[in-house]
Coordinates of C-alpha atoms in Angstrom, one line a residue:
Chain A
X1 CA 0.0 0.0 0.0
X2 CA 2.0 3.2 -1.2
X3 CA 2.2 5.8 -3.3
X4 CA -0.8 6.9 -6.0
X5 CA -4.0 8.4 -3.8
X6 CA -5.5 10.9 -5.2
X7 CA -5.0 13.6 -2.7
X8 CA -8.7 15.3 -3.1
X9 CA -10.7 12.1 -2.6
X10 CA -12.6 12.6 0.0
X11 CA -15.8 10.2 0.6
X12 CA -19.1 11.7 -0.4
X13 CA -21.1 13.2 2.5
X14 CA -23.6 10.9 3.6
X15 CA -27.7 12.3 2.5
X16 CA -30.2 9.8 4.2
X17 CA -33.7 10.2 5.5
X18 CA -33.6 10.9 9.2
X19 CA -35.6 8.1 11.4
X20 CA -38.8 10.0 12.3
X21 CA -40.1 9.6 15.9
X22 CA -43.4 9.8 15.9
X23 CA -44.0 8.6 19.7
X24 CA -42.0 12.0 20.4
X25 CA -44.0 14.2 18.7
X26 CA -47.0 12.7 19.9
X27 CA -46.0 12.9 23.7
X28 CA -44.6 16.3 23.0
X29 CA -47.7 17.2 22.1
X30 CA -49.9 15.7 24.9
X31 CA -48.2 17.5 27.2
X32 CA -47.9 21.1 26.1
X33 CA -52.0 20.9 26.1
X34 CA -51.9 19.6 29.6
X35 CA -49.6 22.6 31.1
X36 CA -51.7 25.1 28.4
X37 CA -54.9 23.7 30.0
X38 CA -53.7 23.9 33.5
X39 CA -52.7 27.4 33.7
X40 CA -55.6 28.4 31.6
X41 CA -57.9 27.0 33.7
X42 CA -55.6 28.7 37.4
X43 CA -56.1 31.7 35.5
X44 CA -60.1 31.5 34.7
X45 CA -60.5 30.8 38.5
X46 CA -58.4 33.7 39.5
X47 CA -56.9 32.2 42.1
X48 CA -54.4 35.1 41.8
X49 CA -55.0 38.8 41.8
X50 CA -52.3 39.8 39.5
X51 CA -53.5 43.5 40.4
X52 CA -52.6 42.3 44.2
X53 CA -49.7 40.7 43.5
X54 CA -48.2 43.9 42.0
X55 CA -49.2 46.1 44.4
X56 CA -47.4 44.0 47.5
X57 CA -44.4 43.1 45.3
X58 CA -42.2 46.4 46.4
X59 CA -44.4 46.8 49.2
X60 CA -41.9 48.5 52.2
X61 CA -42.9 45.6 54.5
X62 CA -42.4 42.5 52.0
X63 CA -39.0 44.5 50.5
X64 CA -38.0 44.6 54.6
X65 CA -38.6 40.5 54.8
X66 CA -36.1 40.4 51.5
X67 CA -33.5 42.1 53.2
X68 CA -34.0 40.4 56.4
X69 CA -34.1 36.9 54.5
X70 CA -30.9 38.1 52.5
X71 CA -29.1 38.9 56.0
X72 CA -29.9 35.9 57.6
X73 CA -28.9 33.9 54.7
X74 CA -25.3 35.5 54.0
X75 CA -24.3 35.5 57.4
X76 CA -25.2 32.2 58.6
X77 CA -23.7 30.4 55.4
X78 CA -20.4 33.0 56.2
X79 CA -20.2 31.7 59.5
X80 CA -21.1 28.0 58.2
X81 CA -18.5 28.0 56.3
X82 CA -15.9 28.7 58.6
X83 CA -17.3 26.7 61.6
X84 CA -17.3 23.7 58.3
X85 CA -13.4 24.3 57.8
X86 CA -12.8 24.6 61.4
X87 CA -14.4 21.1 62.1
X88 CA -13.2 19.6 58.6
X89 CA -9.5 20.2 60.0
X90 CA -10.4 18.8 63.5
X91 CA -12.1 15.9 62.2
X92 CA -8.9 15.0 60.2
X93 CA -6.5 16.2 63.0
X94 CA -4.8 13.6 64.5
X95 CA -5.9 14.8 67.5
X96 CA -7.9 12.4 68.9
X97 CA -10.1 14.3 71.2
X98 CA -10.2 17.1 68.0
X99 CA -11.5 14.5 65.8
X100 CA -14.5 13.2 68.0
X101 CA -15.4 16.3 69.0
X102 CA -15.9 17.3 65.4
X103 CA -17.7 14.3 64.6
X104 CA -20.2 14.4 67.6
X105 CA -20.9 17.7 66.5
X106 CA -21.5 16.8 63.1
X107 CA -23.3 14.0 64.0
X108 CA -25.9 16.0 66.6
X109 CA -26.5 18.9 64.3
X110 CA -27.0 16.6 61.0
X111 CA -29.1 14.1 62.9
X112 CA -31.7 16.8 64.1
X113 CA -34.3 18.7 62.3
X114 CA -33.2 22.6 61.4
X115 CA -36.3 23.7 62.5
X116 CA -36.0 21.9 65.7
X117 CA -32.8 23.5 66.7
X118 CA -34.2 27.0 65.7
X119 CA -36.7 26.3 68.4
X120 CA -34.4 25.2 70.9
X121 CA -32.5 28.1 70.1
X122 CA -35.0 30.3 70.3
X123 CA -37.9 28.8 73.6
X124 CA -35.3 26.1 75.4
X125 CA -32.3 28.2 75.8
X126 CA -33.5 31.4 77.6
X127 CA -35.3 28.5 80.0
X128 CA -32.4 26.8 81.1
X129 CA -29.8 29.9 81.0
X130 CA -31.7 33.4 82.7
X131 CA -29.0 35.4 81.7
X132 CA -26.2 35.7 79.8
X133 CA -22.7 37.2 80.9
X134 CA -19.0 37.4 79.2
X135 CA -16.7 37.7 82.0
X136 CA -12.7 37.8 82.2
X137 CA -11.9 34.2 83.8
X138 CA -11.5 34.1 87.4
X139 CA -12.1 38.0 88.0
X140 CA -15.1 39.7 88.8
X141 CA -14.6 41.8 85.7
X142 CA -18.2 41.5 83.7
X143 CA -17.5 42.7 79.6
X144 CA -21.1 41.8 78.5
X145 CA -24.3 41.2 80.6
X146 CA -27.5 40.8 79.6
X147 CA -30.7 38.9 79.9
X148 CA -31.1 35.6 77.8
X149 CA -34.3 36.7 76.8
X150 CA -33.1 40.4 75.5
X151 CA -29.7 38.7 73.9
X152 CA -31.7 35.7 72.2
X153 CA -33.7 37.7 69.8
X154 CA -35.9 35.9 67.4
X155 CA -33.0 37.1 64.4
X156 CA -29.7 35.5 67.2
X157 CA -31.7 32.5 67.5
X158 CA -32.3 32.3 63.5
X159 CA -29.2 32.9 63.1
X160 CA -27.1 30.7 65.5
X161 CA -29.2 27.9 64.8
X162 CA -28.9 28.1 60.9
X163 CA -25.0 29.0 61.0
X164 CA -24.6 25.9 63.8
X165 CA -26.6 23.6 61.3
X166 CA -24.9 24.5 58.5
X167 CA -21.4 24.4 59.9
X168 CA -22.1 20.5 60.2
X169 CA -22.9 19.9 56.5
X170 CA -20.0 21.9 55.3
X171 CA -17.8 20.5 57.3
X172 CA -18.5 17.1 55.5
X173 CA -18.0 19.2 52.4
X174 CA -14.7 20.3 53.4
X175 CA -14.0 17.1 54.4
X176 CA -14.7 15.4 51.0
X177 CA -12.6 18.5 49.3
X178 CA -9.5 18.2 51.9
X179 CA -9.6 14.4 51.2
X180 CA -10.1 14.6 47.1
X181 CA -6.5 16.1 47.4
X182 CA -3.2 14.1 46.4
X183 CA -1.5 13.3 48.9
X184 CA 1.7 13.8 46.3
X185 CA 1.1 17.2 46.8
X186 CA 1.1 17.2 50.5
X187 CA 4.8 15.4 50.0
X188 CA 5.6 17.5 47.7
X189 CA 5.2 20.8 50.2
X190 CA 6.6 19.1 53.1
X191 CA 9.6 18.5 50.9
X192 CA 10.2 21.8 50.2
X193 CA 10.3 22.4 53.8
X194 CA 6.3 24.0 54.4
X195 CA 5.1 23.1 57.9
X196 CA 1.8 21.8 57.6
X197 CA -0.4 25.0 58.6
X198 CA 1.5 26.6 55.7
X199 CA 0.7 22.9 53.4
X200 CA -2.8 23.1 54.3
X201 CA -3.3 27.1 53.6
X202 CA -1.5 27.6 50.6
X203 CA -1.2 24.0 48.8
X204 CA -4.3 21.9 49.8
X205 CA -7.1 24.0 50.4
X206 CA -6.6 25.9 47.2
X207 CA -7.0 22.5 45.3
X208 CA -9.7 21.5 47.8
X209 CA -12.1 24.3 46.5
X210 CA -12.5 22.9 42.9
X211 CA -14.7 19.8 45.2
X212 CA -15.9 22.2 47.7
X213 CA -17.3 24.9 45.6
X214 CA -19.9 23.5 43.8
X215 CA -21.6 21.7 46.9
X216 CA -21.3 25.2 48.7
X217 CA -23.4 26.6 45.9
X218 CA -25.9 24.4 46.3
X219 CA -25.7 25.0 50.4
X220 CA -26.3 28.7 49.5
X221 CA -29.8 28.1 47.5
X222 CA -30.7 25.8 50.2
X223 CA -29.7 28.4 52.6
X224 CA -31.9 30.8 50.7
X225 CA -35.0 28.7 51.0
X226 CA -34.3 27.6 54.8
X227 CA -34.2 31.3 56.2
X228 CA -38.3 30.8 56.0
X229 CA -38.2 28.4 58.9
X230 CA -37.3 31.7 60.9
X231 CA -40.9 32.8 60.7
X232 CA -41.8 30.2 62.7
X233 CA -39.6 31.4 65.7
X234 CA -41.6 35.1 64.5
X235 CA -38.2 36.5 63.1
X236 CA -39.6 39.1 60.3
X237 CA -38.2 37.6 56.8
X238 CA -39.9 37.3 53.9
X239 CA -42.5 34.3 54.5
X240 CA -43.2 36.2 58.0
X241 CA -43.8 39.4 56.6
X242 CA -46.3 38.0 53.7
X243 CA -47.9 36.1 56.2
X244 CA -48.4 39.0 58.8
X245 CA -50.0 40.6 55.8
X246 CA -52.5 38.4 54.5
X247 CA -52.7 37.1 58.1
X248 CA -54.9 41.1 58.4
X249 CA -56.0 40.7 54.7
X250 CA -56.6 37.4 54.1
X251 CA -54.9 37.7 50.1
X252 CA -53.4 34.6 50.9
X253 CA -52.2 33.2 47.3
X254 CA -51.3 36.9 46.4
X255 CA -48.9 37.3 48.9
X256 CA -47.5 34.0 49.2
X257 CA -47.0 34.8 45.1
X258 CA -45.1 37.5 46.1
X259 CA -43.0 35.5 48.2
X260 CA -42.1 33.0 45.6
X261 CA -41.4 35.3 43.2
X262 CA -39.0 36.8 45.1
X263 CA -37.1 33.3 46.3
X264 CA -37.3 32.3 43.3
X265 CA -35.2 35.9 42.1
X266 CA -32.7 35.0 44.8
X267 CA -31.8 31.4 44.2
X268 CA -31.9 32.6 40.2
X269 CA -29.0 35.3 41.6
X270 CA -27.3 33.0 43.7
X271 CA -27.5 30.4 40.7
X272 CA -25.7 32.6 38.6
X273 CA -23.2 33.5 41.2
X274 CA -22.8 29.8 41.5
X275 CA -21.8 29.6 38.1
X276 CA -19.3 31.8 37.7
X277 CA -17.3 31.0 41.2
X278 CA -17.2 27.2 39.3
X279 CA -15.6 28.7 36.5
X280 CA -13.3 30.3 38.2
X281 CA -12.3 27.4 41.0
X282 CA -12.4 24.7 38.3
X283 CA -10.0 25.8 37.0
X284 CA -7.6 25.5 39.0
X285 CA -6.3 22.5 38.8
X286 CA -7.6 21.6 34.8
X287 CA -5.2 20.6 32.6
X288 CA -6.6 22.4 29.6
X289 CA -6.4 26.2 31.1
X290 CA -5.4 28.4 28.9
X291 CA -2.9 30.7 29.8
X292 CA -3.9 33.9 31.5
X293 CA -4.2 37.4 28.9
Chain B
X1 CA 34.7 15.2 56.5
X2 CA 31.1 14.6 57.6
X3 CA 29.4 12.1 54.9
X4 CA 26.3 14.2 53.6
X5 CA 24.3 10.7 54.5
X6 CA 24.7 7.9 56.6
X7 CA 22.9 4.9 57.0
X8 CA 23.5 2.0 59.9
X9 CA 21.1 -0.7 60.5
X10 CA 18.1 1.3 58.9
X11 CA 15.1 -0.6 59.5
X12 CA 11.5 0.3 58.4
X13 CA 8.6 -1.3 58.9
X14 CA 4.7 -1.2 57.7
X15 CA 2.5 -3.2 60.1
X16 CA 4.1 -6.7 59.8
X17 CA 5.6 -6.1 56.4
X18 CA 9.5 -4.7 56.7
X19 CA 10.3 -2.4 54.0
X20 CA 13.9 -2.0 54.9
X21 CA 16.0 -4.5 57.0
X22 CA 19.0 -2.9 57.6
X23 CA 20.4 -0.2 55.5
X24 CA 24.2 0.5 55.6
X25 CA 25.3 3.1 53.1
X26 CA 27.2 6.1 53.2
X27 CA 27.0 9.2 51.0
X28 CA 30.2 11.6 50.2
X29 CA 29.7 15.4 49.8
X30 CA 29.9 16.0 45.9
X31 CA 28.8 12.3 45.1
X32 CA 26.5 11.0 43.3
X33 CA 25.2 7.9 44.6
X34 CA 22.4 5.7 42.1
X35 CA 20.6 3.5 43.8
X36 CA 18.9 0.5 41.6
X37 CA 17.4 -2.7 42.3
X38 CA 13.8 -4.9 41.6
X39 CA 10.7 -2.8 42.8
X40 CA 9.8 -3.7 46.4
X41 CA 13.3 -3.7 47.2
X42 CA 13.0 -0.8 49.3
X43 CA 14.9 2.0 47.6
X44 CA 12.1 4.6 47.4
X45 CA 11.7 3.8 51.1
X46 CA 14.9 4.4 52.0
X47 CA 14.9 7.8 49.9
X48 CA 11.8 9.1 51.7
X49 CA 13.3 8.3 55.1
X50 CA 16.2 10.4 54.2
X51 CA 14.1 13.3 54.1
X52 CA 11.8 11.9 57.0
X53 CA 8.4 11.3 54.7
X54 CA 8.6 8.1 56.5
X55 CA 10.1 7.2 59.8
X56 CA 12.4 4.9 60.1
X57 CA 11.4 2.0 63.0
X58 CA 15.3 1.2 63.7
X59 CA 18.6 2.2 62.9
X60 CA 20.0 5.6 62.7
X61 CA 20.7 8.1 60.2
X62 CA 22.4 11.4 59.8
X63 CA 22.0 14.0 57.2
X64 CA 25.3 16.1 57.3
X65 CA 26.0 14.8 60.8
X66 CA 22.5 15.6 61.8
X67 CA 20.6 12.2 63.2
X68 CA 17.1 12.7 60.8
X69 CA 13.8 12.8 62.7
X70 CA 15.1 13.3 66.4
X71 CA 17.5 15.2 68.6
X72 CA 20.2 13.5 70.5
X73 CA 20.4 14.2 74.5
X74 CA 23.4 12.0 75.9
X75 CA 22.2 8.6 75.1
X76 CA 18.5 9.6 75.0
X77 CA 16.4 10.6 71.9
X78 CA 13.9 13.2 71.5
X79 CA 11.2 13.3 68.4
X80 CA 12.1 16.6 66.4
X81 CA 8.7 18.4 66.4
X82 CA 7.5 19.3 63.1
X83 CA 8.3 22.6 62.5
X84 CA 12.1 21.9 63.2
X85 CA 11.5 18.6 61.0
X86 CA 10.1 21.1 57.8
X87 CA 13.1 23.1 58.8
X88 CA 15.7 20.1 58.1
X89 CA 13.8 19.2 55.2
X90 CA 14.2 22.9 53.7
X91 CA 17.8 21.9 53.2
X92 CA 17.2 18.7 51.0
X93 CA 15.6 18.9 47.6
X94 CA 13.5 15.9 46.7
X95 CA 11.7 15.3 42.8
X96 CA 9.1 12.7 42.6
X97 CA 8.1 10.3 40.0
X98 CA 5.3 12.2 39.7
X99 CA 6.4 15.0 39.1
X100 CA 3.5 16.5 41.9
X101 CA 4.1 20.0 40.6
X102 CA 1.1 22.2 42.7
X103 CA -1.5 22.4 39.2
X104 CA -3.0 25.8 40.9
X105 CA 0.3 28.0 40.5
X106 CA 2.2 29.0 37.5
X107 CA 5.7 27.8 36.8
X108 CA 7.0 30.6 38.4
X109 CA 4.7 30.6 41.3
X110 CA 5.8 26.4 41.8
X111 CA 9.9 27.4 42.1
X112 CA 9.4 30.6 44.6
X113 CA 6.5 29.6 46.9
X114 CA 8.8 27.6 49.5
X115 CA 11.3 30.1 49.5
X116 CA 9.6 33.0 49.8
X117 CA 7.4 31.4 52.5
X118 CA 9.6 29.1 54.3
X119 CA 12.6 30.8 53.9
X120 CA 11.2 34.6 53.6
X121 CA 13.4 35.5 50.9
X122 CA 12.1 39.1 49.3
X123 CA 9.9 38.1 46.0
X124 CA 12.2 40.4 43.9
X125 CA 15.1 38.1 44.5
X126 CA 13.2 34.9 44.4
X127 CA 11.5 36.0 41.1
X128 CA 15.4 36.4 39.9
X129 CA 16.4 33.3 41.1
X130 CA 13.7 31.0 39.8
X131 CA 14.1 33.0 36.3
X132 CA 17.7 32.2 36.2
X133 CA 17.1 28.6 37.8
X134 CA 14.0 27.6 34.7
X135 CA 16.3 29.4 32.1
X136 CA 18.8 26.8 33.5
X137 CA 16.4 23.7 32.8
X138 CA 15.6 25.2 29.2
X139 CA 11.9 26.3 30.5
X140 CA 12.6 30.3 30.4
X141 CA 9.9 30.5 27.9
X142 CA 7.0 28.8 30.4
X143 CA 7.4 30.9 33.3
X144 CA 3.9 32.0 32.7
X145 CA 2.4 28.5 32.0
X146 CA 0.4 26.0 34.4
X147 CA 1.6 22.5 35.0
X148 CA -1.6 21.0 32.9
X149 CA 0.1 22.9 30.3
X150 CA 3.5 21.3 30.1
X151 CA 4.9 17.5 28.9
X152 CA 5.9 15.4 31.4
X153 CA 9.3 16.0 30.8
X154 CA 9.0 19.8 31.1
X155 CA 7.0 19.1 34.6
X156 CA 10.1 17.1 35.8
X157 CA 12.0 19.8 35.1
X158 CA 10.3 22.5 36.7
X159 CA 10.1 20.4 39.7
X160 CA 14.0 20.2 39.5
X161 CA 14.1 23.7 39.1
X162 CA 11.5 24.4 42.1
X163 CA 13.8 22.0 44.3
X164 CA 16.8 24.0 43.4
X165 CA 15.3 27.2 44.5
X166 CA 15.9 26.4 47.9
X167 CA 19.5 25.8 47.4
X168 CA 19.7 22.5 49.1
X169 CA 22.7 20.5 50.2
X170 CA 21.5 17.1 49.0
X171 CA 18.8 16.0 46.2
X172 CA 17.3 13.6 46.5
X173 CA 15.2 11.8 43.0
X174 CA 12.5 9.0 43.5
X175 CA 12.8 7.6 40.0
X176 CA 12.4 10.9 37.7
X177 CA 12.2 9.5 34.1
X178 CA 9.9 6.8 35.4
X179 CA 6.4 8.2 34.5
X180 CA 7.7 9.6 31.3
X181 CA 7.4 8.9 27.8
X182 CA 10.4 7.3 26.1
X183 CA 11.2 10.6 24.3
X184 CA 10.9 12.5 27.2
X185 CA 13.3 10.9 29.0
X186 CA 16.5 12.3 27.8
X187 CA 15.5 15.7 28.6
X188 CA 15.4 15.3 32.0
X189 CA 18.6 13.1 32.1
X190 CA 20.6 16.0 30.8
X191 CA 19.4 18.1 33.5
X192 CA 20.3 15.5 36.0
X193 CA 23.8 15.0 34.4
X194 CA 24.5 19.1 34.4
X195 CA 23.5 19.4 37.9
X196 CA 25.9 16.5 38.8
X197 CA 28.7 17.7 36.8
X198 CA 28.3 21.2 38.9
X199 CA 29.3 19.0 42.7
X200 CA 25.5 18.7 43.8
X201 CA 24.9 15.9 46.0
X202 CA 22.7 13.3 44.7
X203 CA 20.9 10.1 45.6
X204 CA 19.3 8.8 42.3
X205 CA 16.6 6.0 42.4
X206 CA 16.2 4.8 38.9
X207 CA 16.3 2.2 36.3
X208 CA 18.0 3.9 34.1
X209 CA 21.3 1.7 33.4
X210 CA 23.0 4.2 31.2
X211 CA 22.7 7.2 33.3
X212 CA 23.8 5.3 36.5
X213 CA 27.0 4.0 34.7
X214 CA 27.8 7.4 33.3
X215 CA 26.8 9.7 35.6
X216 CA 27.2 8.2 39.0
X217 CA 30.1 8.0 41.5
X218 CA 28.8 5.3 43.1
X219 CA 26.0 2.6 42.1
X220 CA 24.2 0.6 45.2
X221 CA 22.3 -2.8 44.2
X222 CA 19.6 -3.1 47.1
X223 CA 17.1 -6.2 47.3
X224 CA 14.7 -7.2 49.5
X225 CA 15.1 -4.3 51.8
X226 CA 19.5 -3.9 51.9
X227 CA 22.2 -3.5 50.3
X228 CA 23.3 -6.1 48.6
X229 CA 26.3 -5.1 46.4
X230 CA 27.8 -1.3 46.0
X231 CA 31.1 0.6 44.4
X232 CA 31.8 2.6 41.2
X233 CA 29.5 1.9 38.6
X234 CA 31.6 0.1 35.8
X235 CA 33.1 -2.1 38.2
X236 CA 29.7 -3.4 39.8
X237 CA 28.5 -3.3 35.7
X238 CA 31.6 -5.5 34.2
X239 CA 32.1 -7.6 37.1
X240 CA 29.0 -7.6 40.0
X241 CA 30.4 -10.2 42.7
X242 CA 26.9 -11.3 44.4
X243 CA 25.0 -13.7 42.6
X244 CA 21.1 -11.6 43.0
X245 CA 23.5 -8.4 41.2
X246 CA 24.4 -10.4 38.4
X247 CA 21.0 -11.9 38.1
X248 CA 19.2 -8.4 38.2
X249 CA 21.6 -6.8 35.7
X250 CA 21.1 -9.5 33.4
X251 CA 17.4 -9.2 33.2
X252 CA 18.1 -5.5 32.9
X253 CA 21.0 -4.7 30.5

């Protein structure tokens, strides 16, 4: 096999009759009627006052809920997020006590319900402790004082309860990411003579976040959605606001509308967010990055 | 003259299974020592314990006079605690089969992290030195690259580089060319063979048969966890005097 081929014969592009799928047009079909027939028929019942949902969309008191829920959200998954690498590193310490400390605590606050702990937070702890004080150990000098029930406002008890629960699930996400790490690299640092604060800061975590980051999107959304459990311990959100409204009104489908259209604006943000922080961390460690402009 | 590395009795065990049974070797200033032998013969072991990735279970050993691992009090020992272990380490340069170059930093970023954090040096300076260290290993043009970017053999060669940076006293290579392709293999060699030609101390684990009879001072055969046969290279090549030597080579030349 050598030397004369044509250098310009190239086969013929193929020109066939596609298989037609009839069962898919058929079921395509079948179903956009169903969804056109369903919201026709919400709509002809006017279940919702589109008029009302307008008017309480940018209402001042739902608008207050939003930034409320928004607070809530950021801070607790913040401070989630270091009590998860905090008690991913103790977990993996080889500090015996460390390690089962971090796992009773990951086990107690992943074993009970969220709304539960917000509760407890919230009824049981001003019950059992009247007051709460910040001393300088083994003086008499008091820095804080106060009363449980001033300090443990519905919005400390949302928030120490969400933060607390949270801190358990990521620290099984910084777990996963610490672990999905080559242990080459570890080698590799210690080699060059990095203690292994200085191994774990600036070589493993780094490569950890490419596994962490995604879950910790996710977390956020979740996050997002959990704040409305904080209504129930009467913090003002946004599912505690609409309610206190239509609570006086009685617009209940309006209002809890509005509410959903605005959690659903939220997780679409965060989503987004979510998105680009993944193109940013999964990169860092992919072997077809291009090289920076 | 203090030997750069001495070995008596090294032992090392994993659970039941015993790695090394009793290493004797001694390592020169200047000298390069290539260590070869069939895999599971411990010599990767006994190249990590030199550094103190693994701790040895009996013996002793001294880098440059200094026991590895532990501090010696009259006749009692003390455990080095890890920040004066990392500092021992600083002074001995180790490249991996694996090259395990850190994939988040540039080129440049690889050769000065450790000694701009571990050893503080200003960044200007460390900049200058890696530039002038990856121009030495022919990478000058990749200072700006990641490692996902590079061949194997220009990975093994900015992990050469990024050893170098902290200007050790010994190197120390876990079978370099081993994870490479054929063609990439030479490359790396040549740096290998430069560095030795300029005095640095070396302790080579390899298979390489061509390198370890033209580069090194001193070829060790180890098996089942010692040393079974060592002395200069085309000696031990022409003539090996232990029956397991001669068997190995023969499988291998």
């Amino acid at each position: 096999m050598s030397s004369t081929r044509a250098p310009s014969a190239e086969p013929d592009a193929i020109v066939a009759v596609p298989v037609r799928h009839w069962g898919r047009w058929l079921s395509g079909v079948v179903v956009v009627l169903l969804v056109v027939w369903l919201v026709w028929s919400a709509l002809r019942s006017g279940f919702v006052d589109a008029g009302q949902v307008r008017h309480y969309l940018f209402s001042p008191l739902i608008l207050q809920g939003l930034r409320a829920t928004v607070v809530l959200a950021v801070l607790a998954q913040a401070t989630g997020i270091v009590l998860g690498v905090v008690f991913a590193v103790m977990r993996l310490s080889k500090n015996a006590v460390a390690a089962w400390v971090a796992g009773a605590y990951i086990w107690f606050f992943r074993g009970t319900p969220v709304l539960v702990q917000l509760f407890f937070w919230y009824n049981g702890v001003p019950s059992i402790f009247k007051s709460i004080d910040v001393t300088v150990p083994f003086t008499h000098t008091t820095l804080y004082s106060a009363r449980m029930v001033d300090f443990m406002t519905p919005f400390m008890a949302a928030f120490l309860g969400l933060a607390l629960n949270e801190g358990a699930y990521m620290a099984e996400i910084v777990r996963a990411g610490i672990s999905s790490v080559d242990q080459g690299q570890v080698e590799a640092a210690q080699a060059l003579g990095m203690t292994p604060l200085l191994t774990m800061r600036r070589i493993v975590l780094p490569q950890a976040m490419r596994v962490i980051v995604p879950p910790t999107g996710n977390e956020f959304i979740s996050m997002l959605k959990t704040t409305s459990l904080a209504s129930a311990i009467t913090y003002g959100e946004l599912l505690r606001r609409s309610s206190d409204i239509y609570s006086t009104n009685l617009q209940v489908v309006p209002l809890l509308v509005v509410a959903s259209i605005w959690y659903l604006a939220l997780t679409t943000v965060a989503s987004g967010g979510q998105y680009l922080l993944e193109r940013r961390f999964g990169q860092a460690s992919s072997s077809r990055r291009r090289r920076r402009p | 003259m203090t030997a750069m590395v001495r070995a008596e009795r090294v032992r090392k065990s994993f659970g039941r299974v015993e790695a090394l049974r009793g290493v004797d070797l001694t390592v020169q200033p200047g000298e390069v020592a290539v260590i070869i032998g069939p895999s599971g013969s411990g010599k990767s072991t006994f190249l990590r314990c030199i550094n103190h990735l693994e701790q040895i279970s009996g013996g002793r050993l001294w880098v440059d006079g200094e026991l590895v691992g532990y501090r010696q009090d009259g006749d009692r020992l003390h455990e080095l605690r890890e920040r004066e272990v990392a500092g021992r380490r600083a002074a001995i340069g180790m490249v991996f089969q694996r090259f395990n170059l850190f994939p988040h930093m540039t080129v440049l970023q690889n050769v000065t992290e450790a000694p701009v954090r571990v050893k503080r040096i200003a960044v200007d300076r460390a900049r200058e030195t890696a530039l002038r260290l990856l121009d030495r290993v022919g990478l000058a043009g990749k200072v700006d690259s990641y490692p996902g970017e590079l061949s194997g053999g220009q990975q093994q060669r900015v992990a050469i580089a990024r050893a170098l940076a902290m200007e050790p006293k010994l190197m120390l290579f876990d079978e370099p060319t081993s994870a490479l392709d054929p063609e990439l293999v030479g490359e790396v060699l040549a740096v290998m063979r430069d560095l030795a030609a300029d005095g640095m101390t070396m302790i080579v684990v390899t298979h390489e048969m061509g390198f370890a009879r033209e580069v090194g001072h001193h070829l060790v055969f180890m098996d089942e966890g010692a040393v079974v046969e060592e002395g200069p290279p085309r000696e031990v090549f022409a003539d090996p005097r232990e029956p397991r030597t001669r068997a190995f080579l023969s499988k291998v030349l």
